[in-house]
Amino acid sequence: MHDIRAIRENPAAFDAALARRGLSSMASEVLAVDEARRARILAAETAQAAQNAASKQVGAAKAKGDDAEFERLRALVAEKKAEIAALTAEADAEDVKLRDLLLRIPNLPLDTVPEGKDEADNVEIRRWGTPRAFDFAPKEHFDIAGVQPGMDFATAAKLSGSRFVVLRGAVIRVHRALAQFMLDTHITDHGLTETWTPVLVKEEAMYGTNQLPKFAEDSYQTTNGWWLVPTSEVTLTNTVAGDLLDEGQLPIRMTAHTQCFRSEAGSAGRDTTGMLRQHQFEKVEMVSITTPETSLAEHDRMTKCAEAILEKLGLPYRTVVLCSGDMGFGATKTHDLEVWLPGQNTYREISSVSVCGDFQARRMNARFRPAGGGKPEFVHTLNGSGLAVGRCLIAVLENGQQADGSVDLPAALHPYLGGKTRISATGTME
């Protein structure tokens, strides 16, 4: 959420930042609601002062036996009391309107974020690995012979409908090994604290990490008001909601492996074949809570943590900075990692690592006490996939496929597979 004081102080800069996202100016609308709220608060305070003054005079009029003045003052006190109640209710209504408006405005891009309208304007900053030269036409994951026995879309459709999959045998074993490998790497090599969290959360948690109110249709809600998390960013970040931390406790670095749920409401017709875009999937998430001064360095660190997973698996990838028009709602800067998928002959997103500044912290009221003293400040929050397990499975299968339909698996996974190194053309682990 945005600091209303910053908008008051420089509305032109606020609108200019929104324009970089391709959005219309909103400062005047925000400030009009803010002014209406402040005017009613001032009027209520003025009425309160008049009520207090009249209340003090009531006793004096009574003592003097001035019944007319006593009745006038008593009526004035009652009138001001009613006026205060009405003005306070109006101020509260304007406050709700202002908060709802601010909650629906996305974060502002940093000045260093490249200009652009969509993914075509994203800027590549590095590339790792060389896509393999196949001596046959590489297939997409769901068409590889050795994969097909373990990737069942028909049964999933019978159980749940489209955009679900049943995984079996060797394929699910590799999927499980990937998640374990990612967690172990982040814990041992990167110093993240493994955390296990619920996948059902209260509404305020979804507000805290900006899934609500704007993106309600993209998530699932239960009949009793819980929400299924679209990612454990929601739970990990909200662990500090409402907290006042000491600066010495920062940075807090967490990782979690969870089920994730997305309705994919805005993606009709996209990636409907295979398991690239599912309603239910798994991710190993990374979340950091930092001071404002260290958040950009932490952003680079988290990006390297995600990149390390791909490098250990030998998967070619590229890292891009998202342009101002392609960033997610809560981000102020984002790095995307795109892994090479030979079956599609292109790079596809496998991780987004974002720094959110104090945008989420304001929504959650998460602050820290500076070590040198002074007023509490809002923390900065960061999140990123480390990685999306299903998409990583796709990349492993497609990059390791052989002409006979078997799949050679990355050496980093062999210890997690009991020494097995490949999926045979018939779908068994060898």
mmCIF file of C-alpha atoms in Angstrom, residues 11-357:
data_model
loop_
_atom_site.group_PDB
_atom_site.id
_atom_site.type_symbol
_atom_site.label_atom_id
_atom_site.label_comp_id
_atom_site.label_asym_id
_atom_site.label_seq_id
_atom_site.Cartn_x
_atom_site.Cartn_y
_atom_site.Cartn_z
ATOM 1 C CA PRO A 11 1.365 13.910 -6.736
ATOM 2 C CA ALA A 12 3.065 14.513 -10.097
ATOM 3 C CA ALA A 13 5.800 11.993 -9.309
ATOM 4 C CA PHE A 14 3.168 9.454 -8.235
ATOM 5 C CA ASP A 15 1.263 9.833 -11.505
ATOM 6 C CA ALA A 16 4.482 9.700 -13.515
ATOM 7 C CA ALA A 17 5.388 6.378 -11.874
ATOM 8 C CA LEU A 18 1.924 4.974 -12.637
ATOM 9 C CA ALA A 19 2.308 6.129 -16.238
ATOM 10 C CA ARG A 20 5.446 4.004 -16.504
ATOM 11 C CA ARG A 21 3.200 1.030 -15.715
ATOM 12 C CA GLY A 22 0.830 2.122 -18.462
ATOM 13 C CA LEU A 23 -1.794 3.344 -15.996
ATOM 14 C CA SER A 24 -3.803 6.557 -15.882
ATOM 15 C CA SER A 25 -3.180 9.283 -13.305
ATOM 16 C CA MET A 26 -4.774 8.631 -9.914
ATOM 17 C CA ALA A 27 -3.274 11.213 -7.570
ATOM 18 C CA SER A 28 -6.169 13.668 -7.939
ATOM 19 C CA GLU A 29 -8.743 10.972 -7.170
ATOM 20 C CA VAL A 30 -6.777 9.759 -4.156
ATOM 21 C CA LEU A 31 -6.204 13.275 -2.831
ATOM 22 C CA ALA A 32 -9.874 14.220 -3.273
ATOM 23 C CA VAL A 33 -10.920 11.349 -1.011
ATOM 24 C CA ASP A 34 -8.099 12.162 1.392
ATOM 25 C CA GLU A 35 -9.170 15.817 1.550
ATOM 26 C CA ALA A 36 -12.790 14.870 2.192
ATOM 27 C CA ARG A 37 -11.674 12.580 5.009
ATOM 28 C CA ARG A 38 -9.403 15.190 6.570
ATOM 29 C CA ALA A 39 -12.092 17.902 6.280
ATOM 30 C CA ARG A 40 -14.552 15.773 8.224
ATOM 31 C CA ILE A 41 -11.949 14.934 10.844
ATOM 32 C CA LEU A 42 -11.195 18.661 11.272
ATOM 33 C CA ALA A 43 -14.900 19.485 11.473
ATOM 34 C CA ALA A 44 -15.396 16.763 14.092
ATOM 35 C CA GLU A 45 -12.481 18.133 16.119
ATOM 36 C CA THR A 46 -13.935 21.650 15.892
ATOM 37 C CA ALA A 47 -17.334 20.379 17.024
ATOM 38 C CA GLN A 48 -15.658 18.474 19.858
ATOM 39 C CA ALA A 49 -13.972 21.658 21.050
ATOM 40 C CA ALA A 50 -17.322 23.490 20.972
ATOM 41 C CA GLN A 51 -18.960 20.651 22.910
ATOM 42 C CA ASN A 52 -16.211 20.678 25.521
ATOM 43 C CA ALA A 53 -16.512 24.454 25.968
ATOM 44 C CA ALA A 54 -20.308 24.287 26.277
ATOM 45 C CA SER A 55 -20.054 21.396 28.753
ATOM 46 C CA LYS A 56 -17.865 23.506 31.031
ATOM 47 C CA GLN A 57 -20.381 26.376 30.907
ATOM 48 C CA VAL A 58 -23.385 24.184 31.711
ATOM 49 C CA GLY A 59 -22.408 23.844 35.357
ATOM 50 C CA ALA A 60 -21.807 27.575 35.716
ATOM 51 C CA ALA A 61 -25.239 28.405 34.279
ATOM 52 C CA LYS A 62 -26.853 25.898 36.639
ATOM 53 C CA ALA A 63 -25.059 27.399 39.636
ATOM 54 C CA LYS A 64 -26.230 30.904 38.682
ATOM 55 C CA GLY A 65 -29.787 29.691 38.338
ATOM 56 C CA ASP A 66 -29.876 30.855 34.724
ATOM 57 C CA ASP A 67 -32.299 28.234 33.491
ATOM 58 C CA ALA A 68 -32.538 29.640 29.966
ATOM 59 C CA GLU A 69 -28.776 29.603 29.484
ATOM 60 C CA PHE A 70 -28.572 26.151 31.079
ATOM 61 C CA GLU A 71 -31.111 24.755 28.605
ATOM 62 C CA ARG A 72 -29.419 26.487 25.658
ATOM 63 C CA LEU A 73 -26.030 25.079 26.589
ATOM 64 C CA ARG A 74 -27.420 21.619 27.250
ATOM 65 C CA ALA A 75 -29.111 21.632 23.830
ATOM 66 C CA LEU A 76 -25.842 22.827 22.266
ATOM 67 C CA VAL A 77 -23.933 19.953 23.894
ATOM 68 C CA ALA A 78 -26.482 17.442 22.549
ATOM 69 C CA GLU A 79 -26.362 19.069 19.113
ATOM 70 C CA LYS A 80 -22.566 18.954 18.983
ATOM 71 C CA LYS A 81 -22.560 15.350 20.202
ATOM 72 C CA ALA A 82 -24.828 14.340 17.324
ATOM 73 C CA GLU A 83 -22.763 16.417 14.895
ATOM 74 C CA ILE A 84 -19.544 14.742 16.051
ATOM 75 C CA ALA A 85 -21.066 11.285 15.631
ATOM 76 C CA ALA A 86 -22.224 12.118 12.094
ATOM 77 C CA LEU A 87 -18.889 13.660 11.087
ATOM 78 C CA THR A 88 -16.945 10.745 12.582
ATOM 79 C CA ALA A 89 -19.087 8.256 10.648
ATOM 80 C CA GLU A 90 -18.514 10.256 7.457
ATOM 81 C CA ALA A 91 -14.761 10.406 8.133
ATOM 82 C CA ASP A 92 -14.701 6.646 8.746
ATOM 83 C CA ALA A 93 -16.533 6.048 5.475
ATOM 84 C CA GLU A 94 -14.041 8.231 3.598
ATOM 85 C CA ASP A 95 -11.191 6.402 5.337
ATOM 86 C CA VAL A 96 -12.548 3.051 4.145
ATOM 87 C CA LYS A 97 -12.920 4.486 0.641
ATOM 88 C CA LEU A 98 -9.346 5.802 0.713
ATOM 89 C CA ARG A 99 -7.905 2.529 2.009
ATOM 90 C CA ASP A 100 -9.776 0.518 -0.621
ATOM 91 C CA LEU A 101 -8.540 2.851 -3.337
ATOM 92 C CA LEU A 102 -4.928 2.636 -2.160
ATOM 93 C CA LEU A 103 -5.145 -1.156 -1.885
ATOM 94 C CA ARG A 104 -6.039 -1.372 -5.581
ATOM 95 C CA ILE A 105 -3.111 0.711 -6.862
ATOM 96 C CA PRO A 106 0.005 -1.281 -7.789
ATOM 97 C CA ASN A 107 3.479 -0.641 -6.455
ATOM 98 C CA LEU A 108 5.630 1.958 -8.205
ATOM 99 C CA PRO A 109 8.606 0.832 -10.306
ATOM 100 C CA LEU A 110 12.093 1.868 -9.261
ATOM 101 C CA ASP A 111 13.789 4.426 -11.470
ATOM 102 C CA THR A 112 16.237 1.728 -12.607
ATOM 103 C CA VAL A 113 13.452 -0.480 -14.008
ATOM 104 C CA PRO A 114 13.513 -0.355 -17.828
ATOM 105 C CA GLU A 115 10.648 1.353 -19.641
ATOM 106 C CA GLY A 116 8.282 -0.861 -21.583
ATOM 107 C CA LYS A 117 4.744 -2.084 -22.186
ATOM 108 C CA ASP A 118 4.977 -5.874 -22.057
ATOM 109 C CA GLU A 119 7.311 -8.888 -22.026
ATOM 110 C CA ALA A 120 8.763 -7.892 -25.397
ATOM 111 C CA ASP A 121 10.410 -4.938 -23.636
ATOM 112 C CA ASN A 122 12.052 -6.957 -20.848
ATOM 113 C CA VAL A 123 15.841 -6.673 -20.746
ATOM 114 C CA GLU A 124 18.110 -9.707 -20.634
ATOM 115 C CA ILE A 125 20.996 -9.205 -18.196
ATOM 116 C CA ARG A 126 22.747 -12.580 -18.428
ATOM 117 C CA ARG A 127 22.540 -16.044 -19.871
ATOM 118 C CA TRP A 128 23.944 -19.343 -18.591
ATOM 119 C CA GLY A 129 24.468 -22.616 -20.405
ATOM 120 C CA THR A 130 24.165 -23.558 -24.045
ATOM 121 C CA PRO A 131 20.984 -25.246 -25.278
ATOM 122 C CA ARG A 132 21.733 -28.781 -26.313
ATOM 123 C CA ALA A 133 21.994 -29.579 -30.017
ATOM 124 C CA PHE A 134 19.632 -32.514 -30.637
ATOM 125 C CA ASP A 135 20.151 -34.944 -33.515
ATOM 126 C CA PHE A 136 16.380 -35.515 -33.514
ATOM 127 C CA ALA A 137 13.342 -33.285 -33.132
ATOM 128 C CA PRO A 138 12.926 -32.787 -29.341
ATOM 129 C CA LYS A 139 9.445 -33.338 -27.966
ATOM 130 C CA GLU A 140 7.440 -31.507 -25.357
ATOM 131 C CA HIS A 141 7.389 -33.195 -21.968
ATOM 132 C CA PHE A 142 3.993 -34.877 -22.363
ATOM 133 C CA ASP A 143 4.988 -36.483 -25.689
ATOM 134 C CA ILE A 144 8.198 -38.143 -24.467
ATOM 135 C CA ALA A 145 7.682 -41.926 -24.500
ATOM 136 C CA GLY A 146 9.275 -42.581 -21.122
ATOM 137 C CA VAL A 147 7.257 -39.788 -19.513
ATOM 138 C CA GLN A 148 3.811 -40.713 -20.797
ATOM 139 C CA PRO A 149 3.209 -43.674 -18.408
ATOM 140 C CA GLY A 150 3.786 -41.358 -15.436
ATOM 141 C CA MET A 151 1.907 -38.243 -16.578
ATOM 142 C CA ASP A 152 -1.842 -38.903 -16.728
ATOM 143 C CA PHE A 153 -4.066 -36.010 -17.772
ATOM 144 C CA ALA A 154 -7.110 -38.131 -18.628
ATOM 145 C CA THR A 155 -7.508 -39.497 -15.105
ATOM 146 C CA ALA A 156 -6.916 -36.042 -13.635
ATOM 147 C CA ALA A 157 -9.675 -34.644 -15.865
ATOM 148 C CA LYS A 158 -12.011 -37.380 -14.657
ATOM 149 C CA LEU A 159 -11.209 -36.469 -11.055
ATOM 150 C CA SER A 160 -10.981 -32.696 -11.219
ATOM 151 C CA GLY A 161 -11.359 -31.299 -14.726
ATOM 152 C CA SER A 162 -8.853 -29.508 -16.930
ATOM 153 C CA ARG A 163 -5.461 -28.193 -15.810
ATOM 154 C CA PHE A 164 -4.758 -30.988 -13.363
ATOM 155 C CA VAL A 165 -2.424 -33.964 -13.680
ATOM 156 C CA VAL A 166 -1.891 -37.324 -11.972
ATOM 157 C CA LEU A 167 1.814 -38.189 -11.692
ATOM 158 C CA ARG A 168 2.984 -41.751 -11.132
ATOM 159 C CA GLY A 169 6.067 -43.900 -10.858
ATOM 160 C CA ALA A 170 9.359 -42.517 -12.114
ATOM 161 C CA VAL A 171 7.939 -39.110 -12.992
ATOM 162 C CA ILE A 172 6.596 -38.321 -9.532
ATOM 163 C CA ARG A 173 9.791 -39.659 -7.993
ATOM 164 C CA VAL A 174 11.805 -37.131 -10.000
ATOM 165 C CA HIS A 175 9.304 -34.424 -9.045
ATOM 166 C CA ARG A 176 9.738 -35.256 -5.357
ATOM 167 C CA ALA A 177 13.525 -35.422 -5.715
ATOM 168 C CA LEU A 178 13.560 -31.950 -7.277
ATOM 169 C CA ALA A 179 11.686 -30.414 -4.340
ATOM 170 C CA GLN A 180 14.003 -32.102 -1.831
ATOM 171 C CA PHE A 181 17.087 -31.027 -3.776
ATOM 172 C CA MET A 182 15.880 -27.422 -3.915
ATOM 173 C CA LEU A 183 15.179 -27.290 -0.190
ATOM 174 C CA ASP A 184 18.506 -28.861 0.755
ATOM 175 C CA THR A 185 20.397 -26.448 -1.492
ATOM 176 C CA HIS A 186 18.660 -23.380 -0.085
ATOM 177 C CA ILE A 187 19.124 -24.520 3.503
ATOM 178 C CA THR A 188 22.712 -25.760 3.263
ATOM 179 C CA ASP A 189 24.237 -23.487 0.625
ATOM 180 C CA HIS A 190 22.127 -20.337 0.892
ATOM 181 C CA GLY A 191 21.352 -20.075 4.608
ATOM 182 C CA LEU A 192 17.557 -20.010 4.309
ATOM 183 C CA THR A 193 15.458 -21.318 7.180
ATOM 184 C CA GLU A 194 13.127 -24.130 6.164
ATOM 185 C CA THR A 195 9.561 -23.361 7.187
ATOM 186 C CA TRP A 196 6.322 -25.316 6.926
ATOM 187 C CA THR A 197 3.150 -23.268 6.735
ATOM 188 C CA PRO A 198 -0.603 -23.774 6.208
ATOM 189 C CA VAL A 199 -2.057 -23.555 2.721
ATOM 190 C CA LEU A 200 -5.336 -22.184 4.084
ATOM 191 C CA VAL A 201 -5.141 -18.581 5.287
ATOM 192 C CA LYS A 202 -7.339 -15.811 6.625
ATOM 193 C CA GLU A 203 -8.454 -13.014 4.352
ATOM 194 C CA GLU A 204 -6.148 -10.489 6.008
ATOM 195 C CA ALA A 205 -3.111 -12.563 5.004
ATOM 196 C CA MET A 206 -4.155 -12.337 1.350
ATOM 197 C CA TYR A 207 -4.580 -8.571 1.741
ATOM 198 C CA GLY A 208 -1.138 -8.361 3.342
ATOM 199 C CA THR A 209 0.628 -9.720 0.264
ATOM 200 C CA ASN A 210 -1.633 -7.890 -2.218
ATOM 201 C CA GLN A 211 -3.608 -10.849 -3.600
ATOM 202 C CA LEU A 212 -6.723 -9.040 -2.348
ATOM 203 C CA PRO A 213 -8.776 -7.125 -3.171
ATOM 204 C CA LYS A 214 -7.756 -6.784 -6.813
ATOM 205 C CA PHE A 215 -7.021 -10.432 -7.685
ATOM 206 C CA ALA A 216 -9.741 -12.315 -5.824
ATOM 207 C CA GLU A 217 -10.821 -14.149 -8.986
ATOM 208 C CA ASP A 218 -7.321 -15.602 -9.402
ATOM 209 C CA SER A 219 -7.517 -17.525 -6.120
ATOM 210 C CA TYR A 220 -9.804 -20.050 -4.462
ATOM 211 C CA GLN A 221 -11.873 -19.350 -1.335
ATOM 212 C CA THR A 222 -13.491 -21.956 0.896
ATOM 213 C CA THR A 223 -17.092 -21.707 2.071
ATOM 214 C CA ASN A 224 -15.981 -20.713 5.567
ATOM 215 C CA GLY A 225 -13.804 -17.819 4.407
ATOM 216 C CA TRP A 226 -10.338 -19.315 4.200
ATOM 217 C CA TRP A 227 -8.259 -18.785 1.052
ATOM 218 C CA LEU A 228 -6.017 -21.371 -0.602
ATOM 219 C CA VAL A 229 -2.577 -19.835 -1.038
ATOM 220 C CA PRO A 230 -1.401 -19.131 -4.599
ATOM 221 C CA THR A 231 2.138 -19.410 -3.209
ATOM 222 C CA SER A 232 3.722 -19.620 0.237
ATOM 223 C CA GLU A 233 4.827 -16.015 -0.272
ATOM 224 C CA VAL A 234 1.503 -15.307 1.450
ATOM 225 C CA THR A 235 2.257 -17.265 4.607
ATOM 226 C CA LEU A 236 5.997 -16.675 4.849
ATOM 227 C CA THR A 237 5.691 -12.909 4.412
ATOM 228 C CA ASN A 238 2.768 -12.651 6.827
ATOM 229 C CA THR A 239 4.756 -14.326 9.609
ATOM 230 C CA VAL A 240 5.901 -10.780 10.497
ATOM 231 C CA ALA A 241 2.497 -9.116 10.076
ATOM 232 C CA GLY A 242 1.827 -6.702 12.931
ATOM 233 C CA ASP A 243 5.308 -7.256 14.383
ATOM 234 C CA LEU A 244 7.791 -4.673 15.625
ATOM 235 C CA LEU A 245 11.172 -6.315 15.095
ATOM 236 C CA ASP A 246 14.622 -5.279 16.237
ATOM 237 C CA GLU A 247 16.987 -4.418 13.397
ATOM 238 C CA GLY A 248 19.331 -7.121 14.688
ATOM 239 C CA GLN A 249 16.744 -9.753 13.744
ATOM 240 C CA LEU A 250 17.038 -8.789 10.068
ATOM 241 C CA PRO A 251 17.438 -10.132 7.494
ATOM 242 C CA ILE A 252 14.984 -12.983 7.958
ATOM 243 C CA ARG A 253 15.420 -15.531 5.156
ATOM 244 C CA MET A 254 12.903 -18.354 4.750
ATOM 245 C CA THR A 255 12.077 -21.130 2.318
ATOM 246 C CA ALA A 256 9.077 -23.449 2.113
ATOM 247 C CA HIS A 257 7.851 -26.250 -0.112
ATOM 248 C CA THR A 258 4.062 -26.170 -0.446
ATOM 249 C CA GLN A 259 1.116 -26.949 -2.623
ATOM 250 C CA CYS A 260 -0.110 -23.838 -4.439
ATOM 251 C CA PHE A 261 -3.507 -23.104 -5.976
ATOM 252 C CA ARG A 262 -4.452 -20.678 -8.741
ATOM 253 C CA SER A 263 -7.660 -20.371 -10.689
ATOM 254 C CA GLU A 264 -5.761 -18.973 -13.696
ATOM 255 C CA ALA A 265 -8.773 -16.743 -14.335
ATOM 256 C CA GLY A 266 -6.849 -14.448 -16.649
ATOM 257 C CA SER A 267 -5.110 -17.125 -18.705
ATOM 258 C CA ALA A 268 -7.895 -18.684 -20.773
ATOM 259 C CA GLY A 269 -6.473 -20.514 -23.759
ATOM 260 C CA ARG A 270 -2.838 -20.245 -22.619
ATOM 261 C CA ASP A 271 -0.653 -23.357 -22.151
ATOM 262 C CA THR A 272 -3.631 -25.687 -21.985
ATOM 263 C CA THR A 273 -1.591 -28.724 -23.094
ATOM 264 C CA GLY A 274 0.737 -30.429 -20.624
ATOM 265 C CA MET A 275 1.494 -29.323 -17.074
ATOM 266 C CA LEU A 276 3.047 -25.911 -17.647
ATOM 267 C CA ARG A 277 0.043 -24.044 -16.225
ATOM 268 C CA GLN A 278 -1.954 -25.936 -13.589
ATOM 269 C CA HIS A 279 -4.579 -25.096 -10.975
ATOM 270 C CA GLN A 280 -2.683 -27.109 -8.341
ATOM 271 C CA PHE A 281 1.101 -27.236 -8.304
ATOM 272 C CA GLU A 282 4.124 -27.168 -6.007
ATOM 273 C CA LYS A 283 6.740 -24.519 -5.430
ATOM 274 C CA VAL A 284 9.775 -24.046 -3.272
ATOM 275 C CA GLU A 285 9.418 -20.406 -2.290
ATOM 276 C CA MET A 286 11.957 -17.948 -0.908
ATOM 277 C CA VAL A 287 11.022 -14.912 1.204
ATOM 278 C CA SER A 288 13.302 -12.326 2.799
ATOM 279 C CA ILE A 289 12.480 -9.580 5.291
ATOM 280 C CA THR A 290 15.105 -6.819 5.325
ATOM 281 C CA THR A 291 15.865 -3.213 6.139
ATOM 282 C CA PRO A 292 15.277 -0.618 3.386
ATOM 283 C CA GLU A 293 19.019 -0.104 2.921
ATOM 284 C CA THR A 294 19.743 -3.775 2.183
ATOM 285 C CA SER A 295 16.747 -4.852 0.109
ATOM 286 C CA LEU A 296 18.265 -4.304 -3.343
ATOM 287 C CA ALA A 297 21.390 -6.267 -2.436
ATOM 288 C CA GLU A 298 19.105 -8.990 -1.064
ATOM 289 C CA HIS A 299 17.217 -8.991 -4.352
ATOM 290 C CA ASP A 300 20.416 -9.797 -6.219
ATOM 291 C CA ARG A 301 21.293 -12.444 -3.635
ATOM 292 C CA MET A 302 17.924 -14.164 -3.959
ATOM 293 C CA THR A 303 18.216 -14.132 -7.732
ATOM 294 C CA LYS A 304 21.554 -15.926 -7.453
ATOM 295 C CA CYS A 305 19.982 -18.499 -5.113
ATOM 296 C CA ALA A 306 17.385 -19.348 -7.761
ATOM 297 C CA GLU A 307 19.983 -19.355 -10.535
ATOM 298 C CA ALA A 308 22.142 -21.781 -8.552
ATOM 299 C CA ILE A 309 19.393 -24.413 -8.644
ATOM 300 C CA LEU A 310 19.263 -24.300 -12.445
ATOM 301 C CA GLU A 311 23.040 -24.361 -12.741
ATOM 302 C CA LYS A 312 23.378 -27.393 -10.458
ATOM 303 C CA LEU A 313 20.804 -29.154 -12.629
ATOM 304 C CA GLY A 314 22.638 -28.152 -15.798
ATOM 305 C CA LEU A 315 19.594 -26.368 -17.235
ATOM 306 C CA PRO A 316 20.309 -23.454 -19.609
ATOM 307 C CA TYR A 317 18.529 -20.261 -18.606
ATOM 308 C CA ARG A 318 18.495 -16.531 -19.018
ATOM 309 C CA THR A 319 17.817 -13.802 -16.467
ATOM 310 C CA VAL A 320 15.787 -10.745 -17.447
ATOM 311 C CA VAL A 321 14.724 -7.547 -15.714
ATOM 312 C CA LEU A 322 11.017 -7.014 -16.210
ATOM 313 C CA CYS A 323 10.091 -3.707 -17.770
ATOM 314 C CA SER A 324 7.774 -1.256 -16.039
ATOM 315 C CA GLY A 325 4.698 -2.497 -17.895
ATOM 316 C CA ASP A 326 5.254 -6.207 -17.215
ATOM 317 C CA MET A 327 5.919 -6.236 -13.464
ATOM 318 C CA GLY A 328 3.609 -7.882 -10.984
ATOM 319 C CA PHE A 329 1.234 -5.806 -8.849
ATOM 320 C CA GLY A 330 3.302 -5.755 -5.650
ATOM 321 C CA ALA A 331 6.781 -5.507 -7.143
ATOM 322 C CA THR A 332 8.974 -2.459 -7.427
ATOM 323 C CA LYS A 333 11.603 -4.456 -9.361
ATOM 324 C CA THR A 334 11.573 -8.044 -10.680
ATOM 325 C CA HIS A 335 14.075 -10.481 -12.126
ATOM 326 C CA ASP A 336 12.607 -13.363 -14.121
ATOM 327 C CA LEU A 337 14.526 -16.574 -14.708
ATOM 328 C CA GLU A 338 13.564 -18.286 -17.948
ATOM 329 C CA VAL A 339 14.641 -21.899 -18.482
ATOM 330 C CA TRP A 340 15.276 -23.398 -21.924
ATOM 331 C CA LEU A 341 12.547 -25.804 -23.048
ATOM 332 C CA PRO A 342 13.708 -27.607 -26.200
ATOM 333 C CA GLY A 343 10.229 -29.015 -26.839
ATOM 334 C CA GLN A 344 8.978 -25.453 -27.354
ATOM 335 C CA ASN A 345 12.322 -24.185 -28.671
ATOM 336 C CA THR A 346 12.156 -21.194 -26.345
ATOM 337 C CA TYR A 347 12.867 -19.920 -22.848
ATOM 338 C CA ARG A 348 9.950 -20.017 -20.388
ATOM 339 C CA GLU A 349 9.609 -18.418 -16.959
ATOM 340 C CA ILE A 350 10.507 -20.679 -14.054
ATOM 341 C CA SER A 351 11.061 -18.060 -11.329
ATOM 342 C CA SER A 352 10.170 -14.449 -10.577
ATOM 343 C CA VAL A 353 12.227 -12.781 -7.855
ATOM 344 C CA SER A 354 10.763 -9.476 -6.702
ATOM 345 C CA VAL A 355 11.601 -6.745 -4.245
ATOM 346 C CA CYS A 356 8.450 -5.062 -2.932
ATOM 347 C CA GLY A 357 9.957 -2.270 -0.840
#
